[in-house]
mmCIF file of C-alpha atoms in Angstrom:
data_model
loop_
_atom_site.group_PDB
_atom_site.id
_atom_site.type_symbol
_atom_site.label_atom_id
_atom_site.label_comp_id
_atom_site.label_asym_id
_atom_site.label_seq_id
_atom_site.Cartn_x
_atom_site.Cartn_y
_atom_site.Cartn_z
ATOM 1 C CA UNK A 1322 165.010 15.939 176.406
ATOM 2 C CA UNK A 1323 162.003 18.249 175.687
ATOM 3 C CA UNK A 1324 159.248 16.225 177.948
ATOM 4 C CA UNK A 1325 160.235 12.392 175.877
ATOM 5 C CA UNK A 1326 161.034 9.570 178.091
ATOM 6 C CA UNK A 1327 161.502 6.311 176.158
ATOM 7 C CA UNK A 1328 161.015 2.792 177.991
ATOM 8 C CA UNK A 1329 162.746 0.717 178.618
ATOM 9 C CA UNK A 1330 166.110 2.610 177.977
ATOM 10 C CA UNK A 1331 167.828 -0.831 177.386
ATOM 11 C CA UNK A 1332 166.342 -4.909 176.545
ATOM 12 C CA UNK A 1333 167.557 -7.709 175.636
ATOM 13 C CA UNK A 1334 165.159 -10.477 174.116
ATOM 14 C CA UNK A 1335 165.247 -13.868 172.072
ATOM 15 C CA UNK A 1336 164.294 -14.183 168.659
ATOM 16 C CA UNK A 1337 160.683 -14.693 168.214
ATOM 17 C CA UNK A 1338 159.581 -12.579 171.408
ATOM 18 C CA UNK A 1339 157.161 -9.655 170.896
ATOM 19 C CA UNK A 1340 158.753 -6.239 172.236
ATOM 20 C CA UNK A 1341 157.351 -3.281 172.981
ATOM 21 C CA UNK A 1342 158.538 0.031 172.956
ATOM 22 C CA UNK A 1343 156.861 3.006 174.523
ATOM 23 C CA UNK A 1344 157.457 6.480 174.171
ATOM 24 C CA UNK A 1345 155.983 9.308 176.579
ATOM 25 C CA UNK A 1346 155.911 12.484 175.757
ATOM 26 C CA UNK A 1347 154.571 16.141 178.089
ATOM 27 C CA UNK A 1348 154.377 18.496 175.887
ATOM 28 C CA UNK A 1349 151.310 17.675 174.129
ATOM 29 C CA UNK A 1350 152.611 17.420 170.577
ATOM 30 C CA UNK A 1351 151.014 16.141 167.008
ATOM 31 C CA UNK A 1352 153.303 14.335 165.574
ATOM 32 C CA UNK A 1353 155.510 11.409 167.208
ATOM 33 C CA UNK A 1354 157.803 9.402 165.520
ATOM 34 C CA UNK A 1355 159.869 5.983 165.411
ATOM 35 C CA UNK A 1356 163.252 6.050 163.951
ATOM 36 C CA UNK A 1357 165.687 3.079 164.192
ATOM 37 C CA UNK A 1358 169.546 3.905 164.037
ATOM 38 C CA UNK A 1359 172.292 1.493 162.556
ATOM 39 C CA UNK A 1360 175.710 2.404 161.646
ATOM 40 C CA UNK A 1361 176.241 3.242 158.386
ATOM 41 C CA UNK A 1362 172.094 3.677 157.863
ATOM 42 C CA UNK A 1363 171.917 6.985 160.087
ATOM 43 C CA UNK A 1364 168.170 6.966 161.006
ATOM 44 C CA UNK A 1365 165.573 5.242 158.952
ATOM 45 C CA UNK A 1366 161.385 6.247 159.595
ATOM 46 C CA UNK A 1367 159.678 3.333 160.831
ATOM 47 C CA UNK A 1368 156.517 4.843 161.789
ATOM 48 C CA UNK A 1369 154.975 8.201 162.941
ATOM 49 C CA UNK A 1370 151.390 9.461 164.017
ATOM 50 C CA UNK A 1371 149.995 12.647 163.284
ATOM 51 C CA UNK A 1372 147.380 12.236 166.224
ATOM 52 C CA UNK A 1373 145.141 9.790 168.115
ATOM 53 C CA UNK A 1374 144.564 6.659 166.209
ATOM 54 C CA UNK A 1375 146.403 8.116 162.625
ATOM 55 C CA UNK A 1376 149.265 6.461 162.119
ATOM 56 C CA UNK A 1377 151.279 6.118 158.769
ATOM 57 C CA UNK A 1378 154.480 3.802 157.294
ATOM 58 C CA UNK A 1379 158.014 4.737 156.789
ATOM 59 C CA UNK A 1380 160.960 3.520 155.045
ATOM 60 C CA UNK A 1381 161.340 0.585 157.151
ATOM 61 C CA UNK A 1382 157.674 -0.483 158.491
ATOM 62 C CA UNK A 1383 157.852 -4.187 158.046
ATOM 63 C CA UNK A 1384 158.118 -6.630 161.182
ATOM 64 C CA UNK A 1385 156.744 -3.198 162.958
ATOM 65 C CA UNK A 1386 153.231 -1.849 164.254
ATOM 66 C CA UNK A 1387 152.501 0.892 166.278
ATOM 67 C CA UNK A 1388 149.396 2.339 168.426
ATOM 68 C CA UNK A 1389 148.647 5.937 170.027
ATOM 69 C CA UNK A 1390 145.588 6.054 172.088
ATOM 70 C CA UNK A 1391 146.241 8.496 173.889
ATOM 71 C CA UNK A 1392 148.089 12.331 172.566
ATOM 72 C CA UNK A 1393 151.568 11.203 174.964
ATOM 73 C CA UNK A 1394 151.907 7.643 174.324
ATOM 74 C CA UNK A 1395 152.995 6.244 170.526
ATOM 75 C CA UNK A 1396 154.226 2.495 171.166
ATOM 76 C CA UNK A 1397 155.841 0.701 169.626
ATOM 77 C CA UNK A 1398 155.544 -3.039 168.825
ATOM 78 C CA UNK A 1399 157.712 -6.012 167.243
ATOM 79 C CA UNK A 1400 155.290 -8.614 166.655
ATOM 80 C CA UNK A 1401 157.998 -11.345 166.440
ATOM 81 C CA UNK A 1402 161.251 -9.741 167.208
ATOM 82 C CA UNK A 1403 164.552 -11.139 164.954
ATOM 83 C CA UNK A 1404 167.757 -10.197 165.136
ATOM 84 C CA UNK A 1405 167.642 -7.937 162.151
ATOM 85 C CA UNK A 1406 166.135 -6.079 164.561
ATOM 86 C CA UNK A 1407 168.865 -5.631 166.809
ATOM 87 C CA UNK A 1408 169.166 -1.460 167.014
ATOM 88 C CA UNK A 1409 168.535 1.607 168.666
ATOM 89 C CA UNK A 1410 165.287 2.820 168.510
ATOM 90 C CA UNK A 1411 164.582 6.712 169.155
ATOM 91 C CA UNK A 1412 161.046 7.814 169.816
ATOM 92 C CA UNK A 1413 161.267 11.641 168.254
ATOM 93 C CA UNK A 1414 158.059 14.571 168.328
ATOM 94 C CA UNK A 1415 157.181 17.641 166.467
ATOM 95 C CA UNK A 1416 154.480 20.211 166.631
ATOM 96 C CA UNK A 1417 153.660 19.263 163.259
ATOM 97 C CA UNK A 1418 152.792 23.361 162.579
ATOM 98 C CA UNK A 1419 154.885 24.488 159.466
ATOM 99 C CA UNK A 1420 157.295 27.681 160.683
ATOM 100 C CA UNK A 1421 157.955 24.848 163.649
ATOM 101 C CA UNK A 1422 158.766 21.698 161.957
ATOM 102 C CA UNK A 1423 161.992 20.660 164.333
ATOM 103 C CA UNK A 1424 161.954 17.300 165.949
ATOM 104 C CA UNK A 1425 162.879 16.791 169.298
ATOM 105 C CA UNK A 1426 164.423 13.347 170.226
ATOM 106 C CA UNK A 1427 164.060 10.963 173.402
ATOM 107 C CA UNK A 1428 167.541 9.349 174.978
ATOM 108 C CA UNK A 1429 166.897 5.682 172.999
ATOM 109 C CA UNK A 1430 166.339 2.861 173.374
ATOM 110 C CA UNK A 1431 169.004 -0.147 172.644
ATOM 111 C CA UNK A 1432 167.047 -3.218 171.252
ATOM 112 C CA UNK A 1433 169.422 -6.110 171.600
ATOM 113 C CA UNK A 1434 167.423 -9.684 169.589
ATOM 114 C CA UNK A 1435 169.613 -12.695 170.524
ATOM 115 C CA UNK B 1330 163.380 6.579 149.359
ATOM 116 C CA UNK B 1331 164.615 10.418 150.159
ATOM 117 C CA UNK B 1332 167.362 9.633 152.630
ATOM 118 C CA UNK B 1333 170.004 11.770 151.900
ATOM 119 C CA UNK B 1334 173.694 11.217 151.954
ATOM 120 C CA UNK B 1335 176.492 12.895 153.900
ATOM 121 C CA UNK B 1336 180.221 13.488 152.761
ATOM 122 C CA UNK B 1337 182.671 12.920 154.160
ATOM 123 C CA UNK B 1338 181.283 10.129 156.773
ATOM 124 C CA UNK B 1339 184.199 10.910 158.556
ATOM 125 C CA UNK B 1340 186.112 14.156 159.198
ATOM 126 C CA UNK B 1341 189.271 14.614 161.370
ATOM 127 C CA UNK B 1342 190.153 18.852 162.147
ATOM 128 C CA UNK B 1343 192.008 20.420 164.901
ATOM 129 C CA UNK B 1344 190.752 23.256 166.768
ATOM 130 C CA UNK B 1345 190.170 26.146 165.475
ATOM 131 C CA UNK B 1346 189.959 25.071 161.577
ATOM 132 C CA UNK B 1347 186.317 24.867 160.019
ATOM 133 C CA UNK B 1348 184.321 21.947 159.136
ATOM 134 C CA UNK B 1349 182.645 21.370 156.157
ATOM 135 C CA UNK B 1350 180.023 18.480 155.410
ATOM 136 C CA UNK B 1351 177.503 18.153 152.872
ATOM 137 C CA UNK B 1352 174.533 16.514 152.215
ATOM 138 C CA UNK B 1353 172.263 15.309 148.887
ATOM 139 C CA UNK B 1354 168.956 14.559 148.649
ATOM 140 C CA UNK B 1355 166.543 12.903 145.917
ATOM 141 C CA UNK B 1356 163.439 14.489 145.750
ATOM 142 C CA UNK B 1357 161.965 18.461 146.141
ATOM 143 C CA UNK B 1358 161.685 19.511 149.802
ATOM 144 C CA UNK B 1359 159.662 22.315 152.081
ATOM 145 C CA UNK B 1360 163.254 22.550 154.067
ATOM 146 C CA UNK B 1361 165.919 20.798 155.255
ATOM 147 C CA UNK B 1362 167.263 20.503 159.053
ATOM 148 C CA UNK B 1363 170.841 19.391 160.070
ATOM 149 C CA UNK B 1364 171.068 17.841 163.736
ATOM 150 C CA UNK B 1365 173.535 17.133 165.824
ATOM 151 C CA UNK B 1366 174.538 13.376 168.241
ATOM 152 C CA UNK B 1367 176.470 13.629 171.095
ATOM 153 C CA UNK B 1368 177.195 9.444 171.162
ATOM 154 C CA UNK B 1369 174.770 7.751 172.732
ATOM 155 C CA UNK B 1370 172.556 10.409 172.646
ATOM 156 C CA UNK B 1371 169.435 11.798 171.395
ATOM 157 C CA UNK B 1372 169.830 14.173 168.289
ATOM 158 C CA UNK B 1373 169.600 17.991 168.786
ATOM 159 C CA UNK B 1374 168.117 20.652 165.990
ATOM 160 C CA UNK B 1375 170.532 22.693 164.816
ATOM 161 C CA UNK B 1376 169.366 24.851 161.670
ATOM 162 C CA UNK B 1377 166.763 24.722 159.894
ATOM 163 C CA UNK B 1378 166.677 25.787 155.550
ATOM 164 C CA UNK B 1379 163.785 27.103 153.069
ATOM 165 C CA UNK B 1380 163.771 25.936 149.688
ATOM 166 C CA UNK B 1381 163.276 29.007 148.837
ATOM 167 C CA UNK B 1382 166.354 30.247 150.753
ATOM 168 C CA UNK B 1383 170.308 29.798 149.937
ATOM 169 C CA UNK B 1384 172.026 30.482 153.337
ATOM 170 C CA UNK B 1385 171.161 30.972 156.613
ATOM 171 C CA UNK B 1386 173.314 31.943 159.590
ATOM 172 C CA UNK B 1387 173.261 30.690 163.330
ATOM 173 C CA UNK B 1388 176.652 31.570 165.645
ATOM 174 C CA UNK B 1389 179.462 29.510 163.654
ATOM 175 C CA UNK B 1390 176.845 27.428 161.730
ATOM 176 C CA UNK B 1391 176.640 27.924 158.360
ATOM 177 C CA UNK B 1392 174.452 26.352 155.897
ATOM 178 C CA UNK B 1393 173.778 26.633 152.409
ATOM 179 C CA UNK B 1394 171.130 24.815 149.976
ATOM 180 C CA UNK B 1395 170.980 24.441 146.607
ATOM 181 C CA UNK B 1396 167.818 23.202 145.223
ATOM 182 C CA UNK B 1397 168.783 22.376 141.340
ATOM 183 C CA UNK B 1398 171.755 20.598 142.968
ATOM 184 C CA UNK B 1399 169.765 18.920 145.531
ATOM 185 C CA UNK B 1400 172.420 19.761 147.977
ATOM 186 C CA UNK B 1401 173.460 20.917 151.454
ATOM 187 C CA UNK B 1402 176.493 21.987 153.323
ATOM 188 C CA UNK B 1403 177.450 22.688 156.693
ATOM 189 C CA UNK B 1404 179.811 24.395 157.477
ATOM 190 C CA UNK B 1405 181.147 24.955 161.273
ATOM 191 C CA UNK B 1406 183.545 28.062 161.636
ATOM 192 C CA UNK B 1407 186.771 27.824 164.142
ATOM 193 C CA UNK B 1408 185.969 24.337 165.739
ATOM 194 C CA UNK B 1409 185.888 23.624 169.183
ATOM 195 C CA UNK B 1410 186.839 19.853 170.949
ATOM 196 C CA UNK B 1411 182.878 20.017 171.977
ATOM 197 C CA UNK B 1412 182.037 19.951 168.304
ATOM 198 C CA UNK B 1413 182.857 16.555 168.441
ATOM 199 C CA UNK B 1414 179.787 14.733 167.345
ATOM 200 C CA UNK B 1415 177.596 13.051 164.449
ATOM 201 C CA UNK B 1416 176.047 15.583 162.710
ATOM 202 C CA UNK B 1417 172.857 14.308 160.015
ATOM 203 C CA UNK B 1418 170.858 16.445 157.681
ATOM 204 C CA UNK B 1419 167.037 15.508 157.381
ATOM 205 C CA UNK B 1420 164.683 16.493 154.432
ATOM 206 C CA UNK B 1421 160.896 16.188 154.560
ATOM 207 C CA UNK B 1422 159.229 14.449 151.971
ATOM 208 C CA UNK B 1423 158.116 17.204 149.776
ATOM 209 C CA UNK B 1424 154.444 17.146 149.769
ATOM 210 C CA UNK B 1425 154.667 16.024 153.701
ATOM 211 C CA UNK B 1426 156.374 18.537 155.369
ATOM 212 C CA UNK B 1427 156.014 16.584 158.755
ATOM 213 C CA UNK B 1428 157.617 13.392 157.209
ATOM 214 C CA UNK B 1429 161.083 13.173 157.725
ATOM 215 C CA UNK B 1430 164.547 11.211 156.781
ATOM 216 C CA UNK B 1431 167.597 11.543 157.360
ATOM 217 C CA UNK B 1432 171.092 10.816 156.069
ATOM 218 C CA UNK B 1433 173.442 8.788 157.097
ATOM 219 C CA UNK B 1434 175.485 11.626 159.133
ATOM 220 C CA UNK B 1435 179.057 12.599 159.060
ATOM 221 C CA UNK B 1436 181.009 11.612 162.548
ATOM 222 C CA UNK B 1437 183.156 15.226 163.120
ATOM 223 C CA UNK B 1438 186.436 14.702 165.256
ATOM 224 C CA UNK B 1439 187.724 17.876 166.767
ATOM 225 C CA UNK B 1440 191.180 17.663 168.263
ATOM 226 C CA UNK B 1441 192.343 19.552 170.668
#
């Protein structure tokens, strides 16, 4: 999975509870992204980074933050998780260089809110 | 938003015949990528399209753009049972080529 390991792989949680998602990646890329994938939505953008500390919304942002210290790490956190919520979340990266603009996708994580 | 959409979301072949999906999108683009899920799995890069091209080639992949149409089509060539996947078209956002969304993919049954 090109260097991406997403943790944990699989949670369960109770409404209300912050979760949060972490994606690790060993290839020393720009760009990292969080998509969230529901059937009949494909994937939606809930947040990506273009390096340390820059960080900027997608389609579906709310009830979502995120943080990259570090170039490997982008987390991802639900402040208050619902059930709305309830998906699988895949942490993707990209060398962000145009001529190379391909993601490359981690395993996913399933979010289960009860 | 730019999501795109897929048609068919659901397309039953048998081996050997091709597969054909498309895709639309809403706004201009730098390019547009189709991908491929195994279930469960991660998506994998397939192909990636210019806007300023109108077909590119890779093995039995096909895919064609057309820009005034805002439109995309796949098309697979003598399916195999291990085509058997999800298969989603992303665009970038235009004037963010390193922002992207995708569709809501087409699920491809291949029987054998």
């Amino acid at each position: 999975d090109a260097g991406i390991t997403q943790s944990p792989r699989h949670k369960v949680t109770e409404t209300g509870t912050p979760v949060t998602l972490r994606c690790h990646q060993t290839e020393n890329h720009r760009y990292m992204y969080w998509y969230r994938q529901d059937p009949g939505h494909g994937l939606r953008l809930i947040h990506y980074s273009y390096g340390v500390k820059d960080t900027d919304k997608g389609e579906v942002s709310d009830g979502y933050s995120v943080s990259r210290s570090k170039t490997e790490d982008f987390l991802l956190t639900l402040e208050s998780a619902t059930s709305s919520q309830t998906s699988v979340y895949f942490c993707a990266i990209s060398t962000g260089q145009l001529a190379n603009e391909k993601l490359f996708f981690g395993s996913g994580t399933q979010l289960s809110v009860l | 938003s730019q999501q795109g959409e897929e048609d068919p979301q659901a397309l039953s072949i048998q081996e050997g015949e091709n597969a054909t999906m498309n895709c639309s999108y809403k706004t201009s683009i730098n390019n547009l990528q189709w991908y491929r899920q195994n279930s469960g799995r991660g998506l994998v890069h397939l192909i990636l399209i210019r806007s300023n091209e109108r077909e590119k080639h890779s093995g039995r992949l096909r895919v064609t753009l057309d820009t005034s149409k805002k439109s995309s089509s796949l098309l697979i060539t003598a399916s195999r049972a291990a085509d058997t996947a999800s298969y989603f078209c992303a665009t970038d956002e235009g004037n963010n080529f390193n922002k992207f969304y995708f569709g809501s993919g087409t699920k491809l049954n291949v029987k054998p």
